[in-house]
């Protein structure tokens, strides 16, 4: 439903508090996750970001 509103109203950015990546999976374009994301993890040693699915594999 939100994706449909984006198309209808020509939304440039979607600001969300969701951290699960569902807006991206639904096809939303420019998503700004205000509370962060559960899809990426930052290494505490080097500070590099990694996809969580790669770490959990």
Coordinates of C-alpha atoms in Angstrom, one line a residue:
X1 CA 0.0 0.0 0.0
X2 CA 2.8 2.4 0.8
X3 CA 4.6 1.6 -2.5
X4 CA 1.4 2.4 -4.4
X5 CA 1.2 5.8 -2.6
X6 CA 4.8 6.5 -3.6
X7 CA 4.0 6.0 -7.2
X8 CA 0.7 7.9 -7.1
X9 CA 2.2 10.9 -5.3
X10 CA 5.7 10.9 -6.8
X11 CA 7.4 10.5 -3.4
X12 CA 11.2 11.1 -3.5
X13 CA 12.1 9.6 -0.1
X14 CA 10.4 7.3 2.4
X15 CA 11.3 7.9 6.0
X16 CA 10.5 4.9 8.2
X17 CA 11.1 3.6 11.7
X18 CA 11.0 0.0 10.5
X19 CA 14.3 -1.8 10.6
X20 CA 13.4 -5.0 8.8
X21 CA 13.9 -3.9 5.2
X22 CA 10.3 -4.7 4.1
X23 CA 9.9 -1.3 2.3
X24 CA 12.9 -2.2 0.2
X25 CA 11.5 -5.7 -0.5
X26 CA 8.2 -4.1 -1.6
X27 CA 10.1 -2.0 -4.1
X28 CA 10.3 1.3 -2.4
X29 CA 13.1 3.5 -3.8
X30 CA 14.9 5.9 -1.5
X31 CA 14.3 4.6 2.0
X32 CA 15.7 6.4 5.0
X33 CA 15.6 4.1 8.0
X34 CA 15.5 6.4 11.0
X35 CA 16.3 3.7 13.6
X36 CA 18.9 1.8 11.6
X37 CA 18.5 -1.5 9.9
X38 CA 18.7 -5.2 10.8
X39 CA 20.0 -6.0 7.3
X40 CA 23.6 -4.8 7.9
X41 CA 26.0 -5.3 10.8
X42 CA 29.1 -3.2 11.6
X43 CA 32.3 -5.0 12.7
X44 CA 33.4 -3.7 16.1
X45 CA 37.1 -4.3 15.2
X46 CA 37.4 -2.6 11.8
X47 CA 34.2 -0.7 11.4
X48 CA 33.4 -2.3 8.1
X49 CA 29.7 -3.0 7.2
X50 CA 28.6 -6.5 6.2
X51 CA 25.2 -7.9 5.1
X52 CA 23.8 -9.8 8.1
X53 CA 22.8 -12.7 5.9
X54 CA 26.4 -13.3 4.9
X55 CA 27.5 -13.3 8.6
X56 CA 24.7 -15.7 9.5
X57 CA 25.4 -18.1 6.6

